[in-house]
Amino acid sequence: MSEPNVLVNFRLDRERPMRIQWRATDGVPGEGYKAQVTAIHLDEGAPLAMDSSAIMEQTAPDPAGGPGAYVVTFNGMVGFASDHADRARIEQLEHAELAFELVFVRNADGQLAVEGTDYEIRERPRAIAHKLTRRHA
C-alpha cells in the first residue's frame, strides 16, 4: 500500500553548483534578479507538476570564476499526495539525477533575463532527487 503523501527532496548542492557568467547591467542575481527553478524533469523528459514556491534557490558570487561569475544552488521538499497527477512517476523514484529548468526574474517588473544575452551558463550539472520514506522500527 502506498503512503498517502510522499516527500521528495530536490537539490543542486554547492559541491556541484550551476555556474553562470552574468552580463546584464540592470542588476545581478541576489540584487535585482532572482533565480527561479521552473521545472524538474525525470529521465523520460516530461516536467513534474509542482508549486513554483516549493524550491528555494540561492545565488552567490563565484570568486574562482572572476568578475560577473556566480554559482546557483537549490533545495526543496515537494509533497506528492496520493491523487497528484505525477504520483505514479514519483512511486518509481528512489534516488536519481535529473534535469531542471531555471530562469532569472527581474525583481522590479518580473521580466526574464535572456540566456545568451544577459547571462551565459558555464556549467549545468544534473540535480538530485531523493524520495523520503517512513522508517520502520
XYZ file of C-alpha atoms in Angstrom:
137
model
C 0.000 0.000 0.000
C 1.409 3.385 -0.878
C 1.817 6.266 1.541
C -0.904 8.971 1.497
C 1.796 11.610 0.905
C 5.316 11.175 -0.398
C 8.023 13.786 0.140
C 10.789 14.246 -2.400
C 13.883 16.367 -1.826
C 15.124 18.114 -4.986
C 18.536 19.758 -4.765
C 21.565 21.101 -6.556
C 24.345 21.134 -3.964
C 27.189 23.589 -3.508
C 29.673 20.799 -4.268
C 28.244 20.678 -7.828
C 26.619 24.068 -8.471
C 25.395 25.556 -11.705
C 27.935 28.204 -12.796
C 26.943 31.276 -14.768
C 28.589 34.384 -16.170
C 26.376 37.441 -15.643
C 26.266 40.126 -18.361
C 23.163 42.241 -17.660
C 23.857 45.725 -16.299
C 20.499 46.425 -14.610
C 21.143 44.151 -11.613
C 22.740 40.869 -10.648
C 21.480 37.652 -9.071
C 20.516 38.456 -5.499
C 20.381 42.208 -6.188
C 17.785 42.910 -8.825
C 17.299 39.370 -10.143
C 16.077 36.171 -8.517
C 16.834 32.648 -9.712
C 13.688 30.506 -10.117
C 13.501 26.778 -10.858
C 10.586 26.474 -13.277
C 10.621 22.736 -13.975
C 12.112 19.441 -12.839
C 12.379 16.673 -15.448
C 12.732 12.978 -14.702
C 14.603 10.851 -17.251
C 11.630 10.393 -19.569
C 11.634 14.170 -20.074
C 8.163 15.336 -19.054
C 8.194 18.021 -16.330
C 6.818 17.271 -12.875
C 3.806 19.317 -11.827
C 4.660 21.246 -8.643
C 4.221 24.612 -6.981
C 6.936 27.068 -8.022
C 7.489 28.136 -4.403
C 8.447 24.599 -3.316
C 12.130 25.037 -4.196
C 14.441 27.638 -2.680
C 17.182 28.899 -4.965
C 20.421 30.541 -3.825
C 22.954 32.527 -5.844
C 26.367 33.738 -4.737
C 29.395 35.309 -6.398
C 31.905 32.720 -7.609
C 35.360 34.030 -6.638
C 37.043 31.334 -8.728
C 35.144 32.483 -11.821
C 36.223 36.129 -11.815
C 34.074 39.257 -12.261
C 30.431 38.526 -13.075
C 30.695 34.848 -12.162
C 28.007 33.296 -9.951
C 27.102 29.880 -8.585
C 23.493 28.732 -8.276
C 22.211 26.027 -5.928
C 18.746 24.983 -4.815
C 16.959 22.795 -2.304
C 13.316 21.974 -1.800
C 10.875 19.464 -0.384
C 7.852 18.690 -2.519
C 4.903 16.670 -1.278
C 3.026 14.446 -3.705
C -0.429 13.394 -2.471
C -1.980 10.082 -3.485
C -4.146 11.865 -6.076
C -1.308 14.007 -7.539
C -1.061 13.839 -11.341
C 2.577 12.671 -11.187
C 2.241 10.262 -8.257
C 2.807 7.126 -10.378
C 6.080 8.599 -11.663
C 7.143 9.521 -8.120
C 6.405 5.983 -6.869
C 9.152 4.726 -9.220
C 11.703 7.221 -7.883
C 14.132 6.459 -5.052
C 17.321 8.424 -5.723
C 18.061 9.885 -9.135
C 19.859 12.588 -11.052
C 17.577 14.784 -13.112
C 17.382 17.783 -15.395
C 15.931 21.136 -14.396
C 14.948 24.451 -15.938
C 15.927 27.694 -14.251
C 15.292 31.327 -15.139
C 16.320 34.663 -13.661
C 13.430 37.016 -12.918
C 13.955 40.776 -12.620
C 12.511 41.853 -9.269
C 11.288 45.250 -10.483
C 8.929 44.058 -13.211
C 9.016 40.261 -13.474
C 10.824 40.270 -16.833
C 13.053 37.288 -17.520
C 16.766 37.606 -18.174
C 17.684 36.268 -21.612
C 20.145 33.388 -21.722
C 22.984 34.199 -24.124
C 22.406 37.946 -23.742
C 22.015 38.694 -20.019
C 23.862 35.614 -18.769
C 25.705 32.546 -20.007
C 25.585 29.113 -18.413
C 29.130 27.811 -17.909
C 28.283 24.555 -16.090
C 24.897 22.865 -15.648
C 25.236 19.666 -13.620
C 22.244 17.413 -13.108
C 20.287 17.922 -9.894
C 19.461 15.219 -7.356
C 16.072 13.862 -6.301
C 15.686 11.702 -3.217
C 12.364 10.251 -2.101
C 11.941 10.244 1.666
C 10.201 7.232 3.127
C 8.976 6.327 6.582
C 11.480 4.402 8.606
C 10.104 1.230 10.092
C 11.411 0.299 13.558
